[in-house]
CSV table of C-alpha atoms in Angstrom, one decimal:
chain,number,residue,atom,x,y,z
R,1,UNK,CA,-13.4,-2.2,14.5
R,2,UNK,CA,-12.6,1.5,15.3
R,3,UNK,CA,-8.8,1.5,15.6
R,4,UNK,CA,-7.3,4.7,14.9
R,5,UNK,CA,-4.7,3.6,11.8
R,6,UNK,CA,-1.9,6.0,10.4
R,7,UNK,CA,-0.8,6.0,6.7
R,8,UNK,CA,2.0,7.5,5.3
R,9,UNK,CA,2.6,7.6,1.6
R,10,UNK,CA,1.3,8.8,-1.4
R,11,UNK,CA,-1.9,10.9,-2.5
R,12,UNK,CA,-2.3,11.3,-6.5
R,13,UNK,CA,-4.8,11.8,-8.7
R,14,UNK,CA,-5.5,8.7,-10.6
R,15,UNK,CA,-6.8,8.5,-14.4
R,16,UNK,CA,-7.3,5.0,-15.4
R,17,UNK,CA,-8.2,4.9,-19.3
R,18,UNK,CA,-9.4,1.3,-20.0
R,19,UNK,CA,-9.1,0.3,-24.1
R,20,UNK,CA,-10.4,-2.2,-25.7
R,21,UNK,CA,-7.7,-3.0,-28.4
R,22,UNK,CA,-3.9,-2.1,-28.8
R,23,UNK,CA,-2.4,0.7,-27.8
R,24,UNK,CA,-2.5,3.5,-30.9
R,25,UNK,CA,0.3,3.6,-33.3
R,26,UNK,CA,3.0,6.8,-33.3
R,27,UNK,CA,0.7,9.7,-34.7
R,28,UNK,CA,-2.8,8.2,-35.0
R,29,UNK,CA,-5.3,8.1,-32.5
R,30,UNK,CA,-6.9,5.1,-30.5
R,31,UNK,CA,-10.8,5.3,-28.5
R,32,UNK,CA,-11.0,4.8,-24.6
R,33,UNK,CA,-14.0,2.7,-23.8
R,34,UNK,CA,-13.8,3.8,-20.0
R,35,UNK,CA,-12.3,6.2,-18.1
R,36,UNK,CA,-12.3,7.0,-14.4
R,37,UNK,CA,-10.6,10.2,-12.3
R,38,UNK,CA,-10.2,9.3,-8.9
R,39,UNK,CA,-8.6,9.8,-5.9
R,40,UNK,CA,-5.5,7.4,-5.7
R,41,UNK,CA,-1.5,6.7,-5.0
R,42,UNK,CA,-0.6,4.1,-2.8
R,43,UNK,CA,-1.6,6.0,0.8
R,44,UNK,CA,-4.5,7.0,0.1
R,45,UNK,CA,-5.9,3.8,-1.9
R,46,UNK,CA,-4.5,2.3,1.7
R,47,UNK,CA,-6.6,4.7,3.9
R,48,UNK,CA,-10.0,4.0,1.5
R,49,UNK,CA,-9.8,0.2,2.4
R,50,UNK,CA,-8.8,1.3,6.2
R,51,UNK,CA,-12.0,2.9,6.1
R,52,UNK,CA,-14.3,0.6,4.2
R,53,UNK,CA,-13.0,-2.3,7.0
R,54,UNK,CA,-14.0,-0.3,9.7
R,55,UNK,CA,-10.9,1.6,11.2
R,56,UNK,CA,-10.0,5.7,11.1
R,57,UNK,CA,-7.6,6.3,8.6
R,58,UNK,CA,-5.3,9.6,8.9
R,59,UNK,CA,-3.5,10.0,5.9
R,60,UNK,CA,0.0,11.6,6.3
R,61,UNK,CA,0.9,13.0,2.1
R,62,UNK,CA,1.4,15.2,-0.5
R,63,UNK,CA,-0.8,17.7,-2.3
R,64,UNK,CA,-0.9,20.6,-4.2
R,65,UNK,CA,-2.0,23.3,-3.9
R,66,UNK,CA,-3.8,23.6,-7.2
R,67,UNK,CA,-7.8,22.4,-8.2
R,68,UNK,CA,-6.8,18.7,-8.4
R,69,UNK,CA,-5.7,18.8,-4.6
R,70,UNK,CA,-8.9,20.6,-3.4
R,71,UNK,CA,-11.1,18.0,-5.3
R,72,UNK,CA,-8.8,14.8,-3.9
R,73,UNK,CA,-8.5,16.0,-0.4
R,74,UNK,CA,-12.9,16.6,-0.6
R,75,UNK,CA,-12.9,12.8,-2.3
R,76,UNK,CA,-10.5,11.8,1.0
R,77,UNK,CA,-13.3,13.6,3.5
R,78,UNK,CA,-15.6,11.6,1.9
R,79,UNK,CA,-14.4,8.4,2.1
R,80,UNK,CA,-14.0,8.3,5.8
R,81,UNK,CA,-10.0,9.5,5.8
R,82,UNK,CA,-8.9,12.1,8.5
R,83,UNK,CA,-6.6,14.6,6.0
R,84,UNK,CA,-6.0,17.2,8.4
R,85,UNK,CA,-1.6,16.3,8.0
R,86,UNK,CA,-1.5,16.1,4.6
R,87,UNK,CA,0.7,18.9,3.6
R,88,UNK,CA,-0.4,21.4,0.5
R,89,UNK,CA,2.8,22.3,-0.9
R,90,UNK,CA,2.9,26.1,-2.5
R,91,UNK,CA,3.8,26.1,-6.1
R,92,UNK,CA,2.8,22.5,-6.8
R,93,UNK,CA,0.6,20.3,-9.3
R,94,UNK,CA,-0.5,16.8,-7.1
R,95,UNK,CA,1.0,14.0,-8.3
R,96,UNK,CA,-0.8,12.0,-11.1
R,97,UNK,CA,-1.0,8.2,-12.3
R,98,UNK,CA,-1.9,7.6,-15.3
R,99,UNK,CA,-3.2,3.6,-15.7
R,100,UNK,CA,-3.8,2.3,-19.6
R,101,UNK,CA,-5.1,-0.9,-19.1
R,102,UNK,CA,-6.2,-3.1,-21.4
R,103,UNK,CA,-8.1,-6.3,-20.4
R,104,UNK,CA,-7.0,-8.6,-18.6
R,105,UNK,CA,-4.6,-7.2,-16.6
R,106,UNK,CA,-2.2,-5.7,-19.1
R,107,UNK,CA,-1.5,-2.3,-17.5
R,108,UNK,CA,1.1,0.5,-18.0
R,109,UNK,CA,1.6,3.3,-15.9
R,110,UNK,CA,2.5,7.0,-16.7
R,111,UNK,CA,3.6,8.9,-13.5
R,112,UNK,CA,4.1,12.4,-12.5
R,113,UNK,CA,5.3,12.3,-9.5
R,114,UNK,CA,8.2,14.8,-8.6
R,115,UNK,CA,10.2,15.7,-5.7
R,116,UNK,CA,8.1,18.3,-4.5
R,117,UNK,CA,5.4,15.5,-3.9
R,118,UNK,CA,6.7,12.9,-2.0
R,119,UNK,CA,6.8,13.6,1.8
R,120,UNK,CA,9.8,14.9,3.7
R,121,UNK,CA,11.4,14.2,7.2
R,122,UNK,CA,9.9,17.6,8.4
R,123,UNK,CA,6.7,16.6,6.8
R,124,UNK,CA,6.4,13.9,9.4
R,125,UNK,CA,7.4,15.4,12.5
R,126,UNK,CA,5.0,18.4,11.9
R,127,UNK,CA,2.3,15.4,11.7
R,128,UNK,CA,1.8,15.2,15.3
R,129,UNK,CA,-2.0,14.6,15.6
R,130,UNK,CA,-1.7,11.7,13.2
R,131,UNK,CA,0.8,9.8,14.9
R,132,UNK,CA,-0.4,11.0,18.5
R,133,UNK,CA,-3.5,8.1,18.9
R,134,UNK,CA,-2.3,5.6,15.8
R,135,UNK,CA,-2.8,2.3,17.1
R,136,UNK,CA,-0.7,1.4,13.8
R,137,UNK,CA,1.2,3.1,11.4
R,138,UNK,CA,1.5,1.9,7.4
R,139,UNK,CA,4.5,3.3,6.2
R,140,UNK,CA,5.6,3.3,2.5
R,141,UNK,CA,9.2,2.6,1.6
R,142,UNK,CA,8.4,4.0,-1.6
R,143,UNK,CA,8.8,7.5,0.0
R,144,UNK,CA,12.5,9.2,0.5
R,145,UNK,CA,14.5,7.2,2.8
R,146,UNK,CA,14.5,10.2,5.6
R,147,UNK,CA,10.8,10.2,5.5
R,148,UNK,CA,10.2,6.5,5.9
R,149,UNK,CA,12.6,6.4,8.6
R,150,UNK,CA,10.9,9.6,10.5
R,151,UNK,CA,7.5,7.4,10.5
R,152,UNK,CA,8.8,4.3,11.6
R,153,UNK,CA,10.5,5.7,14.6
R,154,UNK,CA,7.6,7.8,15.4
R,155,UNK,CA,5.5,4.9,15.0
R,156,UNK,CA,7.7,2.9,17.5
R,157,UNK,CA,8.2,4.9,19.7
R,158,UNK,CA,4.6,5.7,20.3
R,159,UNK,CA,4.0,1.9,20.8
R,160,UNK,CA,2.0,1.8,17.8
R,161,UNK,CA,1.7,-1.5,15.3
R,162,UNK,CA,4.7,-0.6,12.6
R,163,UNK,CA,4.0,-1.5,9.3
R,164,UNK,CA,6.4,-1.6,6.2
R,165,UNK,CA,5.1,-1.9,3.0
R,166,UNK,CA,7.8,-2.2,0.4
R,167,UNK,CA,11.4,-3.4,0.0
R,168,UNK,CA,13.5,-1.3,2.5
R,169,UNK,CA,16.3,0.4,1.0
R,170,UNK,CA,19.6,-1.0,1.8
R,171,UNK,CA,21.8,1.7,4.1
R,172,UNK,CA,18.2,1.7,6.4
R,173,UNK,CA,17.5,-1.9,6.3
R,174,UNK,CA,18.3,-3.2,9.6
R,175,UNK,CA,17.1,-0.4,11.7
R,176,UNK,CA,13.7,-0.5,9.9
R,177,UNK,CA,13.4,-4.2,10.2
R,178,UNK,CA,14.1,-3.9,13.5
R,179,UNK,CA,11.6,-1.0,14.3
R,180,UNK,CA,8.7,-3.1,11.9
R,181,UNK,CA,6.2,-5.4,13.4
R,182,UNK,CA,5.0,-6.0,9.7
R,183,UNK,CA,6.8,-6.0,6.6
R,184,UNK,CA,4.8,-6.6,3.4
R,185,UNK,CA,6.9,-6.5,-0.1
R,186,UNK,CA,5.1,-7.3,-3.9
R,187,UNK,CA,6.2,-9.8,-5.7
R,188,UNK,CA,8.9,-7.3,-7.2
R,189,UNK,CA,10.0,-6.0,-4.1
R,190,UNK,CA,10.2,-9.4,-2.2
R,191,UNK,CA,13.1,-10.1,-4.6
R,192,UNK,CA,14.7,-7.2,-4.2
R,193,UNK,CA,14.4,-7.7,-0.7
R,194,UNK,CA,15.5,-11.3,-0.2
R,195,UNK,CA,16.8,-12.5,-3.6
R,196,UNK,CA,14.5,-15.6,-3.2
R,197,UNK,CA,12.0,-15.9,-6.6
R,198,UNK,CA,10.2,-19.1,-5.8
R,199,UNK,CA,7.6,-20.0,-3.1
R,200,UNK,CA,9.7,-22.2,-1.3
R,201,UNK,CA,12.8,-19.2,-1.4
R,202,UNK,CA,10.2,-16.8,-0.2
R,203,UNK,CA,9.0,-18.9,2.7
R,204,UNK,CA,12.9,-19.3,4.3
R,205,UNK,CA,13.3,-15.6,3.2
R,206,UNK,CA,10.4,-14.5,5.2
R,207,UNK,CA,11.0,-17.0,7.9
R,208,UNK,CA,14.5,-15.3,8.3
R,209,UNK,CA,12.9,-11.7,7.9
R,210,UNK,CA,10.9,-12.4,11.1
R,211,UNK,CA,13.7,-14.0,12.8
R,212,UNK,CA,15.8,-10.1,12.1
R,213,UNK,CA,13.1,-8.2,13.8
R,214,UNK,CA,9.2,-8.3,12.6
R,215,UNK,CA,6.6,-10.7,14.0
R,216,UNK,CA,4.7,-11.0,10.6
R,217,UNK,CA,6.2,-11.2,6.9
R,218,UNK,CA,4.1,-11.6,3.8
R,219,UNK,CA,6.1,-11.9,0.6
R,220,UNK,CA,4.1,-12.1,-2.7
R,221,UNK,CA,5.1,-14.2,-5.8
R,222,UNK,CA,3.5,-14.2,-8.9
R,223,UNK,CA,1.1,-17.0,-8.3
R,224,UNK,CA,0.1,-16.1,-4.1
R,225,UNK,CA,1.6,-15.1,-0.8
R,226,UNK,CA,3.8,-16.4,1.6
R,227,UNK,CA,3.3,-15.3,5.5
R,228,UNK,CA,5.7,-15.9,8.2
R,229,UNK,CA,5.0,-15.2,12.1
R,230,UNK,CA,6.8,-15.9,15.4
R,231,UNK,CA,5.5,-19.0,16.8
R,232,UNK,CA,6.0,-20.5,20.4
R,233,UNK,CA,8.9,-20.2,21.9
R,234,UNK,CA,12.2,-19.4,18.8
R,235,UNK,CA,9.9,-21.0,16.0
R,236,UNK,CA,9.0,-19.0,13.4
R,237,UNK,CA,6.0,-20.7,11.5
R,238,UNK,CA,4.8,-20.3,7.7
R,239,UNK,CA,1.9,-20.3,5.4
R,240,UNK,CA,1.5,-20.4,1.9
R,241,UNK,CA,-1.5,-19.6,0.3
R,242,UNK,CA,-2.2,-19.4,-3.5
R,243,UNK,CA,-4.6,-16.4,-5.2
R,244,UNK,CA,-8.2,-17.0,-5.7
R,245,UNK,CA,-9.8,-17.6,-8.4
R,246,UNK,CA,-11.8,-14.7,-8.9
R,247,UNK,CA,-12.0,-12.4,-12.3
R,248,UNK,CA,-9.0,-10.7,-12.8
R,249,UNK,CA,-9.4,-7.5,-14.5
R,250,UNK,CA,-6.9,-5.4,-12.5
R,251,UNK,CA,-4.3,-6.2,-9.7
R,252,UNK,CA,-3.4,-2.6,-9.1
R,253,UNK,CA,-4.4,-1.9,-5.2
R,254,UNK,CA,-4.2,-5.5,-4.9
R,255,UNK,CA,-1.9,-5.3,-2.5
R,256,UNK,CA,-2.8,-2.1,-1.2
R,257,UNK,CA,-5.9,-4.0,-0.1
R,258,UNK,CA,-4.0,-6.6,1.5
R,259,UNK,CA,-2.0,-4.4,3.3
R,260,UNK,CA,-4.8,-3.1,5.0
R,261,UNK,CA,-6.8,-6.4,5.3
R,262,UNK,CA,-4.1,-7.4,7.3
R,263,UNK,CA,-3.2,-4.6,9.6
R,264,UNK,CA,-7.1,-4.2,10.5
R,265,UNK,CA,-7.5,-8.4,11.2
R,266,UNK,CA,-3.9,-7.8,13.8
R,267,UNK,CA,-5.2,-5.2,15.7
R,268,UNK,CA,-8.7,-6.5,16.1
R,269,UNK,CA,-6.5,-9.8,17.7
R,270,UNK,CA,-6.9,-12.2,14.7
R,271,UNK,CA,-4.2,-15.5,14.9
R,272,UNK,CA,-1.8,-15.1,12.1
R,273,UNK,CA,-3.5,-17.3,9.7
R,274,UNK,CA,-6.4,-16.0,9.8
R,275,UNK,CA,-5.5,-12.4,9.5
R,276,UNK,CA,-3.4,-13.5,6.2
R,277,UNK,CA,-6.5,-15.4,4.8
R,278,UNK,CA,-8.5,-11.9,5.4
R,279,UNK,CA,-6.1,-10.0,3.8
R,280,UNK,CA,-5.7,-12.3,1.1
R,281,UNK,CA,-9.6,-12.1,0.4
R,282,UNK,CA,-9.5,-8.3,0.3
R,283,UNK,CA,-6.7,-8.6,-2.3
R,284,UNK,CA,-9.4,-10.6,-4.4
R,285,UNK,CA,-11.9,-8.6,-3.7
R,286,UNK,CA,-9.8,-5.4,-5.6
R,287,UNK,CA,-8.9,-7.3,-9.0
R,288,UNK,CA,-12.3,-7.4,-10.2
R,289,UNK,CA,-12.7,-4.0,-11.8
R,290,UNK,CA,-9.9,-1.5,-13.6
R,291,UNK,CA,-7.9,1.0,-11.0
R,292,UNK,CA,-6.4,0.4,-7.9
R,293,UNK,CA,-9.8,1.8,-5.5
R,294,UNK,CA,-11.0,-0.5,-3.0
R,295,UNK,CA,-14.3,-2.4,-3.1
R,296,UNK,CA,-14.2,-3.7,0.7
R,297,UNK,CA,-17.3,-2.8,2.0
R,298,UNK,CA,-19.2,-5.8,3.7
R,299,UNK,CA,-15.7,-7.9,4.0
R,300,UNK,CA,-15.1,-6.8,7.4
């Protein structure tokens, strides 16, 4: 699978401190039993698994122009992502996320992530080469609303595979859904998104999500994921499918995974279901070990 694949979101540099007991009390101290520095934010953890499953991720982002950008932008290279359209913006320290997490699952997150790095309007049309042989495009609603709307039209209009991950903010909402071919929300942002909080809500919401514009929904609740698609002729068919029962240390990049799972399994021609059972086995394949990096490699 050699698909050329476009994301646009974030680039940060991600500390995940991992304790063992309680966080520290106010002015005493508190040991970290494991700590990893890594590249991370949502586009680029996106553009790893891209890579692990086979395709050529660009990455369209944010960095400084300090130490930490150099050493994230090498760490991209690396892993396979094409960097040349990330911007490096004078005067600026890359974004950070912080992760505390302490077993199982119990995270916070402390983020720096200012104005200055979050991607612009301008940022995206100067972005040419990325968008110029993008078979698909993952675009992050999480960005500024200008920015997110740049992509998606780009996207479209260069016929490419339009993917929304996130809950599309409300004055852009139609003409997004209409440019999408995907939309993927968390459980959080599927209820901001449709209101619906209960697998059987989420399955009319996303059925009615396809029926405004995209040919494939998937909608997370706290227990699995709901997928819509269009099916012969005006029916829109469903599937629900519960999360796996592997370890779960950590679901940050859980759906990251997925999102990228499931682009790769569309373009390669995969029915519906399948592609969602894929992408739901990449999201279990990221929740076994603290931080949001992919561990894809082989599940292609």
């Amino acid at each position: 699978m050699n698909a050329n694949v476009t994301v646009v979101g974030q680039l940060a540099r991600d500390l995940v401190l991992v304790l063992d007991g309680g966080l520290p009390e106010a002015g005493t101290s508190g040991a970290v039993r494991e700590r990893r520095e890594q590249l991370g934010g949502k586009g680029a953890n996106q553009a790893v698994a891209l890579a692990q499953l086979g395709a050529r991720p660009a990455l369209v982002a944010v960095a400084g122009d300090d130490p930490a950008g150099d050493v994230l932008l090498e760490q991209a290279r690396a892993d396979g992502i094409d960097v040349s359209a990330v911007v490096r913006r004078p005067g600026t320290a890359t974004g950070l996320i912080v992760e505390v997490l302490q077993e199982p699952n119990r995270w916070r997150y402390l983020e720096h992530l200012p104005e200055p790095v979050l991607l612009s309007a301008g940022d995206v049309t100067r972005a040419d080469r990325a968008f110029g042989t993008a078979e698909a495009v993952l675009v992050q609603l999480q960005q500024p609303e200008e920015a997110v709307l740049a992509a998606a039209r780009r996207a479209a209009n260069a016929d490419a595979l339009v993917v929304l991950d996130g809950a599309a903010p409300a004055r852009a909402r139609d003409e997004l859904l209409a440019l999408a071919d995907v939309v993927r929300a968390d459980a959080h942002e599927a209820w901001l998104l449709t209101g619906a909080d209960s697998p059987q809500l989420l399955e009319a919401a996303a059925a009615d999500l396809v029926r405004a514009g995209p040919r494939v929904a998937a909608l997370a609740f706290a227990e699995g994921n709901v997928f819509a698609w269009r099916g012969p002729g005006p029916n829109v068919e469903t599937l629900t499918l519960p999360l796996g029962d592997e370890k779960l240390v950590d679901t940050t990049g859980a759906g990251d995974a997925l999102v990228a799972a499931l682009t790769v399994a569309l373009l390669r021609g995969d029915p519906v279901p399948d592609a969602a059972r894929f992408a739901v086995a990449a999201s279990g394949a990221t929740v076994g070990h603290p931080s949001g990096r992919p561990a894809l490699l082989g599940l292609g």
